């Protein structure tokens, strides 16, 4: 059985890794001052953050057009028996919903849409695992089951410099956004029931990051599988590097990687956001 793996641009998997693993990417759109860009095709993360200070209006994002998804599936059905399409959380984007509406349009190629219930690199981990298993020749249903298991083993926490973007983009409950902007706090955010919510309020960024590292330490004690951690940054590579050093010195057995928040997620989190995520290291 030949299975194609599809995902959104918001998994932020570098192009060479997509190509090397036969992963097909559906770009989300970022709208800036009346112009639309397909992220990581027309606009890189670096270009987005460079443009940020010159933007006249607040940027916005949109999911891939249904026609674009349809066209990709039409192409893939000629080559593959099944398609596993892994999307950013359905609680923050319509991307998963769009794919789900196309399931019955391809009777000869079974489509398995997966709601990652998260985004960015934790989503990428699910995608890369699916691609690894597809290469090994596992059945699409078995791959889906393993991706679901990986999802249940995934934790992700993140912080933003300012809650305004999340509030304006409507991706944070209004109560939480109001509380944050009023108190000038920097809450630890996470996903609950597919939506972004406040996990804990801690007054300084430094203490909040330490609290996230404590959560990683706690989880490490309770699981019987190796962990891989990823630090994700919105144009703050130096801070991400420092955090990785801290994780590596505290947990030499946890493999660490770095990733980035690109244009679409950067639109909602703003520059300076940092995320820490971990999951089972399936490569060990
Ligand atoms: C769309 O327009 O369909 C995309 C909307 C994307 C909303 C992004 C909200 C922030 C997600 C943060 C993920 C952090 C994961 C560690």
PDB file of N, CA, C and O and ligand atoms in Angstrom, residues 10 12 28-31 39 60-64 88-89 91-96 117-123 155-160 165-166 169-172 189-191 196 230 232 261 264-270 273-277, ligand 1:
ATOM      1  N   UNK A  10       2.100  25.323   8.389  1.00  0.00           N
ATOM      2  CA  UNK A  10       2.301  25.694   9.800  1.00  0.00           C
ATOM      3  C   UNK A  10       2.978  24.596  10.628  1.00  0.00           C
ATOM      4  O   UNK A  10       3.164  24.776  11.826  1.00  0.00           O
ATOM      5  N   UNK A  12       5.893  23.886   9.741  1.00  0.00           N
ATOM      6  CA  UNK A  12       7.233  24.469   9.585  1.00  0.00           C
ATOM      7  C   UNK A  12       8.326  23.407   9.455  1.00  0.00           C
ATOM      8  O   UNK A  12       9.322  23.408  10.186  1.00  0.00           O
ATOM      9  N   UNK A  28      -0.626  27.784   4.071  1.00  0.00           N
ATOM     10  CA  UNK A  28      -1.642  28.720   4.550  1.00  0.00           C
ATOM     11  C   UNK A  28      -1.252  30.103   4.027  1.00  0.00           C
ATOM     12  O   UNK A  28      -0.140  30.287   3.515  1.00  0.00           O
ATOM     13  N   UNK A  29      -2.173  31.036   4.166  1.00  0.00           N
ATOM     14  CA  UNK A  29      -1.965  32.361   3.559  1.00  0.00           C
ATOM     15  C   UNK A  29      -1.799  33.414   4.649  1.00  0.00           C
ATOM     16  O   UNK A  29      -2.518  33.380   5.656  1.00  0.00           O
ATOM     17  N   UNK A  30      -0.872  34.346   4.406  1.00  0.00           N
ATOM     18  CA  UNK A  30      -0.793  35.498   5.300  1.00  0.00           C
ATOM     19  C   UNK A  30      -1.120  36.739   4.469  1.00  0.00           C
ATOM     20  O   UNK A  30      -0.645  36.887   3.337  1.00  0.00           O
ATOM     21  N   UNK A  31      -2.025  37.566   5.017  1.00  0.00           N
ATOM     22  CA  UNK A  31      -2.478  38.768   4.304  1.00  0.00           C
ATOM     23  C   UNK A  31      -1.846  40.001   4.950  1.00  0.00           C
ATOM     24  O   UNK A  31      -2.036  40.240   6.145  1.00  0.00           O
ATOM     25  N   UNK A  39       2.606  31.121   2.690  1.00  0.00           N
ATOM     26  CA  UNK A  39       3.791  31.150   3.559  1.00  0.00           C
ATOM     27  C   UNK A  39       4.803  30.078   3.172  1.00  0.00           C
ATOM     28  O   UNK A  39       4.460  28.998   2.717  1.00  0.00           O
ATOM     29  N   UNK A  60      -3.240  39.316   8.771  1.00  0.00           N
ATOM     30  CA  UNK A  60      -4.209  38.264   9.116  1.00  0.00           C
ATOM     31  C   UNK A  60      -3.809  37.003   8.358  1.00  0.00           C
ATOM     32  O   UNK A  60      -2.916  37.037   7.502  1.00  0.00           O
ATOM     33  N   UNK A  61      -4.501  35.909   8.661  1.00  0.00           N
ATOM     34  CA  UNK A  61      -4.136  34.649   7.992  1.00  0.00           C
ATOM     35  C   UNK A  61      -5.385  33.971   7.459  1.00  0.00           C
ATOM     36  O   UNK A  61      -6.493  34.293   7.868  1.00  0.00           O
ATOM     37  N   UNK A  62      -5.208  33.063   6.524  1.00  0.00           N
ATOM     38  CA  UNK A  62      -6.336  32.214   6.122  1.00  0.00           C
ATOM     39  C   UNK A  62      -5.849  30.819   5.755  1.00  0.00           C
ATOM     40  O   UNK A  62      -4.681  30.630   5.397  1.00  0.00           O
ATOM     41  N   UNK A  63      -6.776  29.883   5.872  1.00  0.00           N
ATOM     42  CA  UNK A  63      -6.465  28.478   5.564  1.00  0.00           C
ATOM     43  C   UNK A  63      -6.281  28.310   4.055  1.00  0.00           C
ATOM     44  O   UNK A  63      -6.697  29.175   3.290  1.00  0.00           O
ATOM     45  N   UNK A  64      -5.698  27.183   3.616  1.00  0.00           N
ATOM     46  CA  UNK A  64      -5.562  26.981   2.166  1.00  0.00           C
ATOM     47  C   UNK A  64      -6.935  26.923   1.493  1.00  0.00           C
ATOM     48  O   UNK A  64      -7.896  26.432   2.098  1.00  0.00           O
ATOM     49  N   UNK A  88      -3.211  21.548  11.397  1.00  0.00           N
ATOM     50  CA  UNK A  88      -3.161  22.278  12.655  1.00  0.00           C
ATOM     51  C   UNK A  88      -4.533  22.214  13.337  1.00  0.00           C
ATOM     52  O   UNK A  88      -5.541  21.926  12.666  1.00  0.00           O
ATOM     53  N   UNK A  89      -4.544  22.459  14.617  1.00  0.00           N
ATOM     54  CA  UNK A  89      -5.746  22.221  15.434  1.00  0.00           C
ATOM     55  C   UNK A  89      -7.016  22.817  14.815  1.00  0.00           C
ATOM     56  O   UNK A  89      -7.034  23.975  14.398  1.00  0.00           O
ATOM     57  N   UNK A  91      -9.420  23.739  16.350  1.00  0.00           N
ATOM     58  CA  UNK A  91      -9.939  24.798  17.220  1.00  0.00           C
ATOM     59  C   UNK A  91      -9.390  26.172  16.872  1.00  0.00           C
ATOM     60  O   UNK A  91      -9.869  27.184  17.392  1.00  0.00           O
ATOM     61  N   UNK A  92      -8.386  26.228  15.973  1.00  0.00           N
ATOM     62  CA  UNK A  92      -7.814  27.544  15.612  1.00  0.00           C
ATOM     63  C   UNK A  92      -7.813  27.803  14.108  1.00  0.00           C
ATOM     64  O   UNK A  92      -7.479  28.885  13.662  1.00  0.00           O
ATOM     65  N   UNK A  93      -8.148  26.772  13.306  1.00  0.00           N
ATOM     66  CA  UNK A  93      -8.126  26.952  11.843  1.00  0.00           C
ATOM     67  C   UNK A  93      -9.123  26.000  11.186  1.00  0.00           C
ATOM     68  O   UNK A  93      -9.431  24.936  11.738  1.00  0.00           O
ATOM     69  N   UNK A  94      -9.567  26.377   9.984  1.00  0.00           N
ATOM     70  CA  UNK A  94     -10.527  25.534   9.258  1.00  0.00           C
ATOM     71  C   UNK A  94      -9.838  24.514   8.351  1.00  0.00           C
ATOM     72  O   UNK A  94     -10.502  23.815   7.576  1.00  0.00           O
ATOM     73  N   UNK A  95      -8.513  24.426   8.428  1.00  0.00           N
ATOM     74  CA  UNK A  95      -7.740  23.587   7.520  1.00  0.00           C
ATOM     75  C   UNK A  95      -8.152  22.098   7.590  1.00  0.00           C
ATOM     76  O   UNK A  95      -8.385  21.447   6.556  1.00  0.00           O
ATOM     77  N   UNK A  96      -8.284  21.564   8.807  1.00  0.00           N
ATOM     78  CA  UNK A  96      -8.683  20.159   8.989  1.00  0.00           C
ATOM     79  C   UNK A  96     -10.098  19.938   8.444  1.00  0.00           C
ATOM     80  O   UNK A  96     -10.385  18.947   7.766  1.00  0.00           O
ATOM     81  N   UNK A 117      -4.523  18.778  16.764  1.00  0.00           N
ATOM     82  CA  UNK A 117      -4.948  19.459  18.000  1.00  0.00           C
ATOM     83  C   UNK A 117      -3.853  20.387  18.534  1.00  0.00           C
ATOM     84  O   UNK A 117      -3.841  20.739  19.705  1.00  0.00           O
ATOM     85  N   UNK A 118      -2.902  20.709  17.670  1.00  0.00           N
ATOM     86  CA  UNK A 118      -1.802  21.597  18.027  1.00  0.00           C
ATOM     87  C   UNK A 118      -1.328  22.234  16.716  1.00  0.00           C
ATOM     88  O   UNK A 118      -2.067  22.242  15.730  1.00  0.00           O
ATOM     89  N   UNK A 119      -0.126  22.724  16.641  1.00  0.00           N
ATOM     90  CA  UNK A 119       0.404  23.283  15.399  1.00  0.00           C
ATOM     91  C   UNK A 119       1.931  23.249  15.486  1.00  0.00           C
ATOM     92  O   UNK A 119       2.487  22.681  16.423  1.00  0.00           O
ATOM     93  N   UNK A 120       2.603  23.822  14.509  1.00  0.00           N
ATOM     94  CA  UNK A 120       4.059  24.012  14.524  1.00  0.00           C
ATOM     95  C   UNK A 120       4.798  22.690  14.712  1.00  0.00           C
ATOM     96  O   UNK A 120       4.365  21.673  14.214  1.00  0.00           O
ATOM     97  N   UNK A 121       5.929  22.732  15.450  1.00  0.00           N
ATOM     98  CA  UNK A 121       6.773  21.536  15.437  1.00  0.00           C
ATOM     99  C   UNK A 121       6.155  20.294  16.085  1.00  0.00           C
ATOM    100  O   UNK A 121       6.418  19.178  15.613  1.00  0.00           O
ATOM    101  N   UNK A 122       5.303  20.438  17.111  1.00  0.00           N
ATOM    102  CA  UNK A 122       4.646  19.209  17.605  1.00  0.00           C
ATOM    103  C   UNK A 122       3.840  18.538  16.486  1.00  0.00           C
ATOM    104  O   UNK A 122       3.784  17.308  16.393  1.00  0.00           O
ATOM    105  N   UNK A 123       3.238  19.345  15.631  1.00  0.00           N
ATOM    106  CA  UNK A 123       2.518  18.800  14.463  1.00  0.00           C
ATOM    107  C   UNK A 123       3.527  18.157  13.499  1.00  0.00           C
ATOM    108  O   UNK A 123       3.297  17.057  12.976  1.00  0.00           O
ATOM    109  N   UNK A 155       3.412  17.277  24.537  1.00  0.00           N
ATOM    110  CA  UNK A 155       3.105  18.437  25.390  1.00  0.00           C
ATOM    111  C   UNK A 155       3.676  19.684  24.736  1.00  0.00           C
ATOM    112  O   UNK A 155       4.745  19.620  24.120  1.00  0.00           O
ATOM    113  N   UNK A 156       2.985  20.792  24.871  1.00  0.00           N
ATOM    114  CA  UNK A 156       3.486  22.040  24.272  1.00  0.00           C
ATOM    115  C   UNK A 156       3.017  23.226  25.105  1.00  0.00           C
ATOM    116  O   UNK A 156       1.839  23.317  25.474  1.00  0.00           O
ATOM    117  N   UNK A 157       3.954  24.099  25.417  1.00  0.00           N
ATOM    118  CA  UNK A 157       3.649  25.322  26.163  1.00  0.00           C
ATOM    119  C   UNK A 157       4.320  26.475  25.438  1.00  0.00           C
ATOM    120  O   UNK A 157       5.391  26.298  24.854  1.00  0.00           O
ATOM    121  N   UNK A 158       3.712  27.648  25.466  1.00  0.00           N
ATOM    122  CA  UNK A 158       4.343  28.775  24.785  1.00  0.00           C
ATOM    123  C   UNK A 158       3.989  30.089  25.460  1.00  0.00           C
ATOM    124  O   UNK A 158       3.042  30.159  26.260  1.00  0.00           O
ATOM    125  N   UNK A 159       4.794  31.101  25.130  1.00  0.00           N
ATOM    126  CA  UNK A 159       4.615  32.424  25.734  1.00  0.00           C
ATOM    127  C   UNK A 159       4.748  33.487  24.663  1.00  0.00           C
ATOM    128  O   UNK A 159       5.553  33.336  23.745  1.00  0.00           O
ATOM    129  N   UNK A 160       3.989  34.543  24.816  1.00  0.00           N
ATOM    130  CA  UNK A 160       4.089  35.638  23.848  1.00  0.00           C
ATOM    131  C   UNK A 160       4.532  36.901  24.586  1.00  0.00           C
ATOM    132  O   UNK A 160       4.326  37.011  25.791  1.00  0.00           O
ATOM    133  N   UNK A 165      -1.901  40.328  19.643  1.00  0.00           N
ATOM    134  CA  UNK A 165      -2.098  39.622  18.369  1.00  0.00           C
ATOM    135  C   UNK A 165      -3.086  38.470  18.516  1.00  0.00           C
ATOM    136  O   UNK A 165      -3.970  38.292  17.679  1.00  0.00           O
ATOM    137  N   UNK A 166      -2.926  37.700  19.593  1.00  0.00           N
ATOM    138  CA  UNK A 166      -3.823  36.552  19.793  1.00  0.00           C
ATOM    139  C   UNK A 166      -5.253  37.032  20.013  1.00  0.00           C
ATOM    140  O   UNK A 166      -6.207  36.441  19.514  1.00  0.00           O
ATOM    141  N   UNK A 169      -6.618  38.453  16.631  1.00  0.00           N
ATOM    142  CA  UNK A 169      -6.878  37.364  15.683  1.00  0.00           C
ATOM    143  C   UNK A 169      -7.970  36.422  16.162  1.00  0.00           C
ATOM    144  O   UNK A 169      -8.317  35.467  15.464  1.00  0.00           O
ATOM    145  N   UNK A 170      -8.482  36.652  17.351  1.00  0.00           N
ATOM    146  CA  UNK A 170      -9.597  35.865  17.881  1.00  0.00           C
ATOM    147  C   UNK A 170      -9.210  34.436  18.245  1.00  0.00           C
ATOM    148  O   UNK A 170     -10.048  33.547  18.268  1.00  0.00           O
ATOM    149  N   UNK A 171      -7.924  34.209  18.554  1.00  0.00           N
ATOM    150  CA  UNK A 171      -7.498  32.836  18.871  1.00  0.00           C
ATOM    151  C   UNK A 171      -7.284  32.641  20.374  1.00  0.00           C
ATOM    152  O   UNK A 171      -6.697  31.666  20.789  1.00  0.00           O
ATOM    153  N   UNK A 172      -7.765  33.561  21.190  1.00  0.00           N
ATOM    154  CA  UNK A 172      -7.644  33.400  22.635  1.00  0.00           C
ATOM    155  C   UNK A 172      -8.966  33.831  23.235  1.00  0.00           C
ATOM    156  O   UNK A 172      -9.548  34.812  22.783  1.00  0.00           O
ATOM    157  N   UNK A 189       0.900  29.696  27.944  1.00  0.00           N
ATOM    158  CA  UNK A 189      -0.272  29.278  27.161  1.00  0.00           C
ATOM    159  C   UNK A 189      -0.112  27.822  26.743  1.00  0.00           C
ATOM    160  O   UNK A 189       1.005  27.315  26.631  1.00  0.00           O
ATOM    161  N   UNK A 190      -1.224  27.171  26.522  1.00  0.00           N
ATOM    162  CA  UNK A 190      -1.177  25.807  25.978  1.00  0.00           C
ATOM    163  C   UNK A 190      -2.496  25.519  25.269  1.00  0.00           C
ATOM    164  O   UNK A 190      -3.370  26.398  25.209  1.00  0.00           O
ATOM    165  N   UNK A 191      -2.620  24.319  24.720  1.00  0.00           N
ATOM    166  CA  UNK A 191      -3.868  23.943  24.042  1.00  0.00           C
ATOM    167  C   UNK A 191      -4.678  23.046  24.971  1.00  0.00           C
ATOM    168  O   UNK A 191      -4.145  22.128  25.588  1.00  0.00           O
ATOM    169  N   UNK A 196      -6.583  27.555  22.333  1.00  0.00           N
ATOM    170  CA  UNK A 196      -5.508  28.134  23.145  1.00  0.00           C
ATOM    171  C   UNK A 196      -6.088  28.722  24.424  1.00  0.00           C
ATOM    172  O   UNK A 196      -7.059  29.477  24.392  1.00  0.00           O
ATOM    173  N   UNK A 230      11.690  20.367  21.600  1.00  0.00           N
ATOM    174  CA  UNK A 230      11.963  21.383  20.573  1.00  0.00           C
ATOM    175  C   UNK A 230      11.663  22.762  21.147  1.00  0.00           C
ATOM    176  O   UNK A 230      10.620  22.956  21.788  1.00  0.00           O
ATOM    177  N   UNK A 232      10.852  26.514  20.083  1.00  0.00           N
ATOM    178  CA  UNK A 232      10.354  27.208  18.885  1.00  0.00           C
ATOM    179  C   UNK A 232      10.378  28.711  19.163  1.00  0.00           C
ATOM    180  O   UNK A 232       9.980  29.154  20.240  1.00  0.00           O
ATOM    181  N   UNK A 261       8.505  29.873  14.503  1.00  0.00           N
ATOM    182  CA  UNK A 261       7.130  30.262  14.200  1.00  0.00           C
ATOM    183  C   UNK A 261       7.209  31.095  12.924  1.00  0.00           C
ATOM    184  O   UNK A 261       7.811  32.169  12.910  1.00  0.00           O
ATOM    185  N   UNK A 264       2.438  32.741   9.342  1.00  0.00           N
ATOM    186  CA  UNK A 264       1.037  32.593   9.776  1.00  0.00           C
ATOM    187  C   UNK A 264       0.942  32.552  11.303  1.00  0.00           C
ATOM    188  O   UNK A 264       0.157  33.295  11.918  1.00  0.00           O
ATOM    189  N   UNK A 265       1.756  31.715  11.925  1.00  0.00           N
ATOM    190  CA  UNK A 265       1.676  31.630  13.388  1.00  0.00           C
ATOM    191  C   UNK A 265       2.251  32.905  14.013  1.00  0.00           C
ATOM    192  O   UNK A 265       1.726  33.421  15.010  1.00  0.00           O
ATOM    193  N   UNK A 266       3.280  33.479  13.366  1.00  0.00           N
ATOM    194  CA  UNK A 266       3.842  34.752  13.843  1.00  0.00           C
ATOM    195  C   UNK A 266       2.809  35.870  13.817  1.00  0.00           C
ATOM    196  O   UNK A 266       2.829  36.776  14.652  1.00  0.00           O
ATOM    197  N   UNK A 267       1.897  35.812  12.854  1.00  0.00           N
ATOM    198  CA  UNK A 267       0.809  36.790  12.771  1.00  0.00           C
ATOM    199  C   UNK A 267      -0.026  36.764  14.051  1.00  0.00           C
ATOM    200  O   UNK A 267      -0.483  37.794  14.543  1.00  0.00           O
ATOM    201  N   UNK A 268      -0.205  35.576  14.609  1.00  0.00           N
ATOM    202  CA  UNK A 268      -1.079  35.437  15.782  1.00  0.00           C
ATOM    203  C   UNK A 268      -0.333  35.517  17.110  1.00  0.00           C
ATOM    204  O   UNK A 268      -0.933  35.863  18.128  1.00  0.00           O
ATOM    205  N   UNK A 269       0.964  35.169  17.093  1.00  0.00           N
ATOM    206  CA  UNK A 269       1.702  35.191  18.369  1.00  0.00           C
ATOM    207  C   UNK A 269       2.522  36.465  18.530  1.00  0.00           C
ATOM    208  O   UNK A 269       2.800  36.881  19.646  1.00  0.00           O
ATOM    209  N   UNK A 270       2.919  37.066  17.395  1.00  0.00           N
ATOM    210  CA  UNK A 270       3.755  38.257  17.450  1.00  0.00           C
ATOM    211  C   UNK A 270       5.221  37.878  17.602  1.00  0.00           C
ATOM    212  O   UNK A 270       5.561  36.767  18.014  1.00  0.00           O
ATOM    213  N   UNK A 273       7.747  35.506  20.506  1.00  0.00           N
ATOM    214  CA  UNK A 273       7.121  34.351  21.165  1.00  0.00           C
ATOM    215  C   UNK A 273       8.119  33.202  21.259  1.00  0.00           C
ATOM    216  O   UNK A 273       8.982  33.036  20.390  1.00  0.00           O
ATOM    217  N   UNK A 274       7.981  32.423  22.321  1.00  0.00           N
ATOM    218  CA  UNK A 274       8.841  31.243  22.506  1.00  0.00           C
ATOM    219  C   UNK A 274       7.972  30.071  22.912  1.00  0.00           C
ATOM    220  O   UNK A 274       7.023  30.237  23.702  1.00  0.00           O
ATOM    221  N   UNK A 275       8.275  28.908  22.388  1.00  0.00           N
ATOM    222  CA  UNK A 275       7.510  27.715  22.759  1.00  0.00           C
ATOM    223  C   UNK A 275       8.453  26.584  23.111  1.00  0.00           C
ATOM    224  O   UNK A 275       9.581  26.511  22.589  1.00  0.00           O
ATOM    225  N   UNK A 276       8.031  25.725  24.027  1.00  0.00           N
ATOM    226  CA  UNK A 276       8.811  24.520  24.337  1.00  0.00           C
ATOM    227  C   UNK A 276       7.850  23.345  24.237  1.00  0.00           C
ATOM    228  O   UNK A 276       6.745  23.370  24.799  1.00  0.00           O
ATOM    229  N   UNK A 277       8.266  22.341  23.494  1.00  0.00           N
ATOM    230  CA  UNK A 277       7.385  21.197  23.273  1.00  0.00           C
ATOM    231  C   UNK A 277       8.205  19.918  23.390  1.00  0.00           C
ATOM    232  O   UNK A 277       9.405  19.933  23.132  1.00  0.00           O
TER     233      UNK A 277
HETATM  234  C1  LIG B   1      -5.871  30.230   9.789  1.00  0.00           C
HETATM  235  O1  LIG B   1      -6.057  31.403   9.433  1.00  0.00           O
HETATM  236  O2  LIG B   1      -6.596  29.305   9.407  1.00  0.00           O
HETATM  237  C2  LIG B   1      -4.687  29.936  10.693  1.00  0.00           C
HETATM  238  C3  LIG B   1      -4.872  30.421  12.074  1.00  0.00           C
HETATM  239  C4  LIG B   1      -3.678  30.147  12.947  1.00  0.00           C
HETATM  240  C5  LIG B   1      -3.854  30.568  14.393  1.00  0.00           C
HETATM  241  C6  LIG B   1      -2.582  30.411  15.166  1.00  0.00           C
HETATM  242  C7  LIG B   1      -2.722  30.646  16.652  1.00  0.00           C
HETATM  243  C8  LIG B   1      -1.436  30.415  17.400  1.00  0.00           C
HETATM  244  C9  LIG B   1      -1.000  28.969  17.499  1.00  0.00           C
HETATM  245  C10 LIG B   1       0.186  28.750  18.398  1.00  0.00           C
HETATM  246  C11 LIG B   1       0.735  27.352  18.300  1.00  0.00           C
HETATM  247  C12 LIG B   1       1.845  27.062  19.245  1.00  0.00           C
HETATM  248  C13 LIG B   1       2.279  25.626  19.199  1.00  0.00           C
HETATM  249  C14 LIG B   1       3.425  25.313  20.091  1.00  0.00           C
END
